[in-house]
Coordinates of N, CA and C and ligand atoms in Angstrom, one line a residue:
M625 N -1.2 -6.6 20.5 CA -2.3 -6.2 20.5 C -2.4 -5.7 18.0
I626 N -3.2 -6.3 18.0 CA -3.0 -6.3 16.1 C -3.1 -4.4 15.7
R627 N -2.7 -4.0 15.0 CA -1.8 -3.2 14.5 C -3.3 -2.7 13.9
R628 N -3.9 -1.3 14.1 CA -5.4 -1.0 12.8 C -5.1 -0.4 11.8
I629 N -5.6 -0.9 10.5 CA -5.6 -0.1 9.2 C -6.3 1.3 9.5
V630 N -5.4 1.6 8.9 CA -5.6 3.6 9.0 C -6.8 3.5 7.9
L631 N -8.4 4.0 7.7 CA -8.8 4.2 6.7 C -8.5 5.6 6.1
W632 N -8.7 5.8 4.6 CA -8.6 7.2 4.3 C -9.7 7.8 3.7
P633 N -10.1 8.8 4.0 CA -8.5 9.9 3.7 C -7.8 9.7 5.3
D634 N -6.9 10.0 5.2 CA -6.2 10.5 6.4 C -4.7 10.8 6.1
P635 N -4.0 12.0 6.6 CA -2.6 12.7 6.5 C -1.9 12.0 6.5
V636 N -2.2 10.3 7.1 CA -0.5 9.5 7.4 C -0.7 9.3 5.9
L637 N -1.7 8.8 5.2 CA -2.2 8.4 4.2 C -1.5 8.8 2.5
D638 N -1.7 10.3 3.2 CA -1.6 11.5 1.6 C -0.6 11.8 1.6
H639 N 0.8 11.8 2.4 CA 2.0 12.1 2.8 C 2.8 11.3 2.6
P640 N 3.7 11.5 1.7 CA 5.0 10.7 1.2 C 5.6 10.4 2.5
T641 N 6.1 8.8 2.6 CA 6.7 8.6 3.7 C 7.7 9.0 3.6
Q642 N 9.2 8.3 5.2 CA 10.4 9.1 4.9 C 11.3 7.9 4.8
P643 N 12.3 7.9 4.1 CA 13.5 6.7 4.1 C 13.1 5.8 5.1
V644 N 14.2 4.7 5.3 CA 14.3 3.7 6.7 C 15.9 4.4 6.7
V645 N 16.3 4.7 7.7 CA 17.6 4.7 8.3 C 17.8 4.0 9.3
D646 N 17.2 3.8 9.9 CA 17.4 2.6 11.4 C 17.3 1.4 10.7
F647 N 17.4 0.8 10.1 CA 17.5 -1.0 9.9 C 17.0 -2.5 10.8
A648 N 18.1 -1.5 12.1 CA 17.8 -2.5 13.1 C 16.5 -2.4 13.8
S649 N 15.9 -1.6 13.7 CA 14.5 -1.4 14.7 C 13.1 -1.8 14.2
L650 N 13.5 -2.8 12.6 CA 12.6 -3.1 11.7 C 12.1 -4.0 12.1
P651 N 12.8 -5.4 12.6 CA 12.1 -6.6 12.6 C 11.1 -6.4 13.4
P652 N 10.6 -6.2 15.1 CA 9.7 -5.8 15.1 C 8.3 -5.0 14.7
L653 N 8.8 -3.8 13.2 CA 7.7 -3.3 13.1 C 6.9 -4.5 12.3
I654 N 8.0 -5.1 11.3 CA 7.7 -5.9 10.0 C 6.9 -7.5 10.6
E655 N 7.3 -7.0 11.7 CA 6.5 -8.7 12.7 C 4.7 -7.5 12.7
E656 N 4.8 -6.6 13.3 CA 3.5 -6.3 13.6 C 2.9 -5.7 12.1
M657 N 3.3 -5.3 10.9 CA 2.5 -5.3 9.8 C 2.4 -6.7 9.7
A658 N 2.8 -7.9 9.4 CA 2.7 -8.9 9.0 C 1.1 -9.7 9.6
E659 N 1.8 -9.5 11.2 CA 0.4 -9.9 11.6 C -0.6 -9.0 11.2
A660 N -0.7 -7.6 11.6 CA -2.0 -6.6 10.5 C -2.5 -7.2 9.2
M661 N -2.0 -7.5 8.5 CA -2.0 -8.4 7.0 C -3.1 -9.4 6.8
K662 N -2.5 -9.8 7.9 CA -2.7 -11.6 7.7 C -4.1 -11.5 8.3
E663 N -4.2 -10.5 9.1 CA -5.5 -10.5 10.3 C -6.8 -10.2 8.9
A664 N -6.3 -8.7 8.6 CA -7.5 -8.3 7.6 C -7.2 -9.1 6.3
K665 N -6.6 -10.4 5.8 CA -6.2 -11.0 4.5 C -6.2 -10.0 3.1
G666 N -5.0 -9.9 3.2 CA -4.1 -8.1 2.7 C -3.7 -9.4 1.9
T667 N -3.3 -8.7 0.3 CA -2.1 -9.2 -0.5 C -0.9 -8.2 -0.3
G668 N -0.7 -7.2 0.8 CA 0.3 -6.0 0.6 C 0.1 -5.4 1.8
L669 N 1.1 -4.5 2.5 CA 0.9 -3.6 2.8 C 1.5 -2.8 3.0
A670 N 1.8 -1.0 3.4 CA 2.0 -0.4 3.2 C 2.2 -0.1 4.8
A671 N 3.3 1.0 5.1 CA 3.6 0.9 6.7 C 2.6 2.2 7.1
N672 N 2.8 2.9 6.7 CA 1.7 3.8 6.3 C 0.1 3.9 6.8
Q673 N 0.0 2.3 6.4 CA -1.6 1.2 6.2 C -1.7 1.8 7.5
V674 N -0.6 1.5 8.5 CA -0.6 1.3 10.5 C 0.1 2.3 11.1
G675 N 0.2 3.5 10.1 CA 0.2 4.4 11.1 C 1.7 5.4 11.3
L676 N 2.7 3.9 10.7 CA 4.4 4.4 10.4 C 4.5 4.9 9.2
G677 N 4.9 6.4 9.3 CA 5.6 7.1 7.8 C 6.8 6.9 7.4
L678 N 6.9 5.0 7.6 CA 8.4 5.0 7.2 C 8.2 4.6 5.6
R679 N 9.3 4.3 5.0 CA 9.4 3.6 3.5 C 9.8 2.2 3.1
L680 N 8.6 1.9 3.7 CA 8.5 0.2 4.1 C 7.3 -0.2 3.6
A681 N 7.1 -1.4 3.1 CA 5.6 -2.1 2.8 C 5.7 -3.5 2.7
L682 N 5.4 -4.5 3.3 CA 5.0 -6.5 2.9 C 4.6 -6.2 1.7
I683 N 5.1 -7.1 0.8 CA 4.4 -7.4 -0.9 C 3.9 -8.9 -0.1
G684 N 2.6 -9.8 -0.7 CA 2.3 -10.6 -0.7 C 2.8 -11.1 -2.3
R685 N 2.9 -12.7 -2.1 CA 3.1 -13.6 -2.8 C 1.9 -14.5 -3.4
A686 N 1.5 -15.0 -4.9 CA 0.3 -15.3 -5.0 C 0.0 -16.3 -4.4
D687 N 1.4 -17.1 -3.7 CA 1.0 -18.9 -2.3 C 0.8 -18.3 -0.9
G688 N 0.9 -16.5 -0.5 CA 0.6 -16.5 0.7 C 1.5 -16.2 1.6
S689 N 3.3 -16.1 0.9 CA 3.7 -16.0 1.7 C 4.2 -14.3 1.0
W690 N 5.0 -13.6 2.1 CA 5.2 -12.2 1.9 C 6.7 -11.9 1.6
F691 N 7.2 -10.8 1.4 CA 8.6 -10.1 1.2 C 8.8 -8.9 1.9
E692 N 9.3 -8.1 2.6 CA 9.2 -6.8 3.0 C 10.2 -6.0 1.7
I693 N 9.7 -4.4 1.2 CA 10.5 -3.7 0.8 C 10.9 -2.8 1.7
V694 N 12.3 -2.5 1.5 CA 12.7 -0.7 2.1 C 13.0 -0.1 1.3
N695 N 12.8 1.2 1.4 CA 13.3 1.9 0.4 C 13.1 1.9 -1.0
P696 N 11.7 1.3 -1.3 CA 11.9 1.0 -2.9 C 12.1 1.5 -3.8
E697 N 12.3 1.9 -5.4 CA 12.6 2.8 -6.3 C 11.7 2.0 -7.3
V698 N 10.8 2.8 -8.4 CA 10.4 1.5 -9.5 C 11.7 2.5 -10.6
L699 N 12.8 1.4 -11.3 CA 13.3 2.1 -11.7 C 12.4 1.9 -13.4
S700 N 11.9 1.1 -13.6 CA 11.0 1.2 -15.0 C 10.4 0.6 -15.0
R701 N 9.0 1.2 -15.9 CA 7.8 0.5 -16.8 C 7.8 0.1 -17.8
E702 N 6.5 -0.4 -17.6 CA 6.8 -1.6 -19.5 C 5.4 -1.7 -19.7
G703 N 4.5 -1.7 -20.9 CA 3.0 -1.7 -21.1 C 2.1 -1.4 -20.0
G704 N 0.9 -1.7 -20.3 CA -0.4 -0.7 -19.9 C -1.1 -2.4 -19.8
V705 N -1.8 -1.6 -18.5 CA -3.1 -2.7 -17.9 C -4.1 -2.3 -17.0
V706 N -5.1 -2.7 -17.0 CA -5.8 -2.1 -16.2 C -6.6 -3.3 -14.9
Y707 N -6.6 -3.1 -14.2 CA -7.1 -3.8 -12.8 C -8.3 -3.2 -12.1
N708 N -8.8 -4.1 -12.0 CA -10.1 -4.2 -10.1 C -9.7 -3.7 -9.6
E709 N -9.2 -2.6 -8.9 CA -8.3 -2.0 -7.3 C -9.4 -2.6 -6.6
G710 N -8.3 -2.8 -5.2 CA -9.1 -2.9 -3.6 C -7.8 -2.8 -3.1
C711 N -7.9 -1.7 -1.8 CA -7.3 -1.3 -1.0 C -7.6 -1.7 0.8
L712 N -6.9 -2.2 1.8 CA -7.7 -2.4 3.0 C -8.6 -1.3 3.4
S713 N -7.4 -0.1 3.2 CA -7.3 1.2 3.8 C -8.8 2.0 3.1
I714 N -9.7 1.5 2.1 CA -10.1 1.7 1.4 C -11.5 0.7 0.9
P715 N -12.2 -0.1 2.2 CA -12.8 -1.1 2.0 C -14.0 -1.3 1.7
G716 N -14.7 -2.0 1.1 CA -15.6 -2.1 0.4 C -15.8 -1.0 -1.2
E717 N -15.3 -0.9 -2.1 CA -14.8 0.5 -2.7 C -13.8 -0.9 -3.4
W718 N -14.7 -1.2 -5.0 CA -13.6 -1.9 -6.4 C -13.4 -1.0 -7.6
H719 N -12.1 -0.1 -7.6 CA -12.3 0.4 -8.9 C -11.2 0.0 -10.3
D720 N -11.6 0.3 -11.6 CA -10.8 0.0 -12.2 C -9.4 0.5 -12.8
V721 N -8.4 0.4 -12.3 CA -6.8 1.5 -12.0 C -6.2 1.4 -13.7
P722 N -5.9 2.2 -14.1 CA -4.2 2.3 -14.9 C -3.5 2.1 -14.2
R723 N -2.5 0.6 -14.8 CA -1.4 0.3 -14.1 C 0.0 0.1 -15.5
S724 N 0.7 -0.3 -15.0 CA 2.0 -1.0 -15.7 C 2.0 -2.3 -16.2
L725 N 1.6 -2.9 -16.7 CA 1.8 -4.2 -17.2 C 3.4 -4.9 -16.0
K726 N 4.5 -4.7 -16.2 CA 5.7 -4.8 -15.4 C 6.0 -3.5 -15.3
V727 N 7.4 -4.4 -14.0 CA 8.3 -2.9 -13.4 C 9.4 -3.4 -13.0
R728 N 10.0 -3.2 -13.1 CA 11.4 -3.5 -12.6 C 11.9 -2.0 -10.7
V729 N 12.1 -3.4 -9.9 CA 12.0 -2.2 -8.8 C 13.9 -2.6 -8.3
R730 N 14.0 -1.5 -7.4 CA 15.3 -1.8 -6.7 C 14.6 -1.4 -5.1
Y731 N 15.3 -2.3 -4.1 CA 14.4 -1.9 -2.8 C 15.7 -2.8 -2.2
R732 N 15.7 -2.6 -1.0 CA 16.6 -3.3 0.6 C 15.8 -4.1 1.2
D733 N 16.2 -5.1 1.7 CA 15.8 -6.0 2.7 C 15.5 -5.3 3.9
A734 N 15.1 -6.2 4.7 CA 15.1 -6.0 6.1 C 16.6 -5.4 6.9
R735 N 17.7 -6.2 6.4 CA 19.0 -6.2 6.7 C 19.9 -4.9 5.9
G736 N 19.4 -4.6 5.0 CA 19.8 -3.1 4.2 C 20.4 -4.4 2.8
E737 N 20.3 -5.1 2.7 CA 21.0 -5.3 1.4 C 20.3 -5.2 0.3
E738 N 20.9 -4.9 -0.4 CA 20.4 -4.1 -1.9 C 19.7 -5.2 -3.1
H739 N 18.3 -5.5 -3.3 CA 18.1 -6.2 -4.2 C 17.2 -5.7 -5.6
E740 N 16.8 -6.6 -6.4 CA 16.1 -5.8 -7.6 C 15.6 -7.0 -7.7
I741 N 14.7 -6.5 -8.6 CA 13.1 -7.3 -9.2 C 12.8 -7.1 -10.6
A742 N 12.1 -7.8 -10.8 CA 11.5 -7.6 -12.5 C 10.1 -8.3 -12.0
A743 N 9.2 -7.7 -12.0 CA 7.9 -8.2 -12.2 C 7.0 -8.0 -13.3
E744 N 6.1 -9.3 -12.9 CA 5.0 -8.9 -13.7 C 3.7 -9.4 -13.5
E745 N 2.4 -8.4 -13.9 CA 1.2 -8.8 -14.0 C 1.2 -9.1 -12.3
R746 N 0.1 -10.3 -11.2 CA 0.1 -10.0 -10.4 C 0.8 -8.8 -9.2
L747 N 2.2 -9.4 -9.2 CA 3.8 -8.9 -8.4 C 3.8 -7.3 -9.0
A748 N 3.8 -7.6 -9.9 CA 4.4 -6.3 -10.4 C 3.1 -5.3 -10.0
H749 N 1.7 -5.3 -10.0 CA 0.6 -5.0 -9.4 C 0.6 -4.4 -8.5
V750 N 1.3 -5.5 -7.7 CA 0.8 -5.2 -5.8 C 1.3 -4.1 -5.2
L751 N 3.0 -4.0 -6.1 CA 4.2 -3.5 -5.8 C 3.8 -1.8 -6.2
Q752 N 2.9 -2.4 -7.3 CA 3.2 -0.9 -7.7 C 2.2 0.0 -7.1
H753 N 0.9 -0.8 -6.1 CA -0.1 0.1 -5.2 C 0.7 0.2 -3.7
E754 N 1.3 -0.7 -3.7 CA 2.1 -0.1 -2.0 C 3.1 0.4 -2.8
I755 N 4.0 0.4 -3.3 CA 4.8 1.7 -3.1 C 4.6 2.6 -3.4
D756 N 2.9 3.7 -4.5 CA 2.5 4.1 -4.6 C 2.0 5.2 -3.1
H757 N 1.4 3.7 -2.1 CA 1.1 4.4 -0.7 C 1.9 5.1 -0.1
L758 N 3.8 4.2 -0.5 CA 4.7 5.2 0.6 C 5.4 6.2 -0.7
D759 N 4.7 6.6 -1.4 CA 4.3 8.0 -2.5 C 3.3 9.2 -1.5
G760 N 2.4 8.3 -0.7 CA 1.4 9.1 -0.3 C 0.1 9.0 -1.1
H761 N 0.3 8.0 -1.8 CA -1.5 7.9 -3.6 C -1.8 6.9 -3.0
V762 N -2.9 6.8 -2.1 CA -4.0 5.7 -2.4 C -4.6 5.5 -4.0
Y763 N -5.0 4.3 -4.5 CA -4.7 4.4 -5.7 C -6.3 5.2 -6.8
A764 N -7.2 5.8 -5.5 CA -7.9 6.9 -5.4 C -7.3 8.0 -6.3
H765 N -5.6 8.2 -6.8 CA -5.1 8.9 -7.2 C -4.9 9.2 -8.9
H766 N -5.0 7.8 -9.6 CA -5.0 7.5 -10.2 C -6.8 7.5 -10.9
L767 N -7.7 7.8 -10.6 CA -9.1 7.7 -10.9 C -9.3 9.4 -11.3
S768 N -10.7 9.8 -12.3 CA -10.8 11.0 -12.6 C -11.1 11.8 -11.1
P769 N -11.3 13.1 -10.8 CA -11.4 13.8 -9.9 C -12.8 13.6 -9.2
L770 N -13.9 13.5 -10.2 CA -15.2 12.5 -10.2 C -15.0 11.4 -9.5
K771 N -14.4 10.3 -9.8 CA -14.4 9.8 -9.2 C -13.8 9.5 -7.6
R772 N -12.7 10.1 -7.7 CA -11.8 10.3 -6.1 C -12.8 10.4 -5.0
K773 N -13.5 12.0 -6.0 CA -14.7 12.6 -4.7 C -15.6 12.0 -3.9
L774 N -16.2 11.2 -4.8 CA -17.0 10.4 -4.7 C -16.5 8.8 -3.7
I775 N -15.1 8.4 -4.1 CA -14.8 7.8 -2.4 C -14.8 8.0 -2.0
R776 N -14.7 9.7 -1.4 CA -13.9 10.4 -0.4 C -14.8 10.5 0.4
E777 N -16.1 10.7 -0.2 CA -16.9 10.9 -0.1 C -18.4 9.3 0.8
H778 N -17.5 8.0 0.0 CA -18.1 7.0 0.7 C -17.2 7.0 2.3
M779 N -15.8 7.5 1.9 CA -15.4 6.6 2.9 C -15.7 8.0 4.2
L780 N -15.6 9.3 4.1 CA -16.6 9.8 5.0 C -17.2 9.4 5.8
K781 N -18.2 9.0 5.0 CA -19.5 9.0 5.6 C -19.3 7.3 6.4
K782 N -18.8 5.9 6.1 CA -18.7 5.1 6.7 C -17.4 5.1 7.7
K783 N -16.2 6.5 7.6 CA -16.1 7.1 9.0 C -16.7 7.5 10.1
R784 N -17.5 7.9 9.8 CA -18.8 8.9 11.0 C -19.4 7.8 11.0
D785 N -20.5 6.3 10.6 CA -20.6 5.7 11.3 C -20.2 4.6 11.9
A786 N -19.1 4.7 11.3 CA -17.9 3.7 12.7 C -17.7 4.7 13.9
G787 N -17.8 5.9 14.0 CA -17.8 6.1 15.2 C -18.8 6.4 15.7
R788 N -20.0 6.7 14.6 CA -21.2 6.8 15.7 C -21.4 5.2 16.2
N789 N -21.2 4.2 15.8 CA -21.4 2.9 15.9 C -20.5 2.6 17.5
A790 N -19.4 3.4 17.7 CA -18.4 2.9 18.7 C -18.8 3.7 19.9
R791 N -19.8 4.2 19.7 CA -19.9 5.1 21.1 C -21.0 5.2 21.8
Ligands
NI1349 NI1 -4.1 0.0 -0.4

């Protein structure tokens, strides 16, 4: 069964995830996340978006392939840029979000090996968006309180309507 994407607002999306300790448990989880991301046509997916409070995310590349980041840490940021951003957990909404143009990120892969990546533009953007999820922040966190409140209200209505349709 494909794991369902959790919609915001939800406690699992609003709290920081726990660092991964048990790397041996990762392969099946990563496989399930990859399946959910493919199904949803996402460019990235954080574990808490499928209800797992773990510091683990998938980062999609422009060519459709992806790699996993475990226990990532942003080492540095450079420059500023604004992206019109969407999120699988906030379907139907697109908003301009201020981001860094370049980031350096340290992370581990599923085998526990450490990597460092210097990313810019699209890849830097996906990394920032997914690492924010792991820190307990959806992109609305970067918007004004008023915009955040509006998105929240849209989403609560969407969730209410979905609940009604399901009955
Ligand atoms: Ni997202």
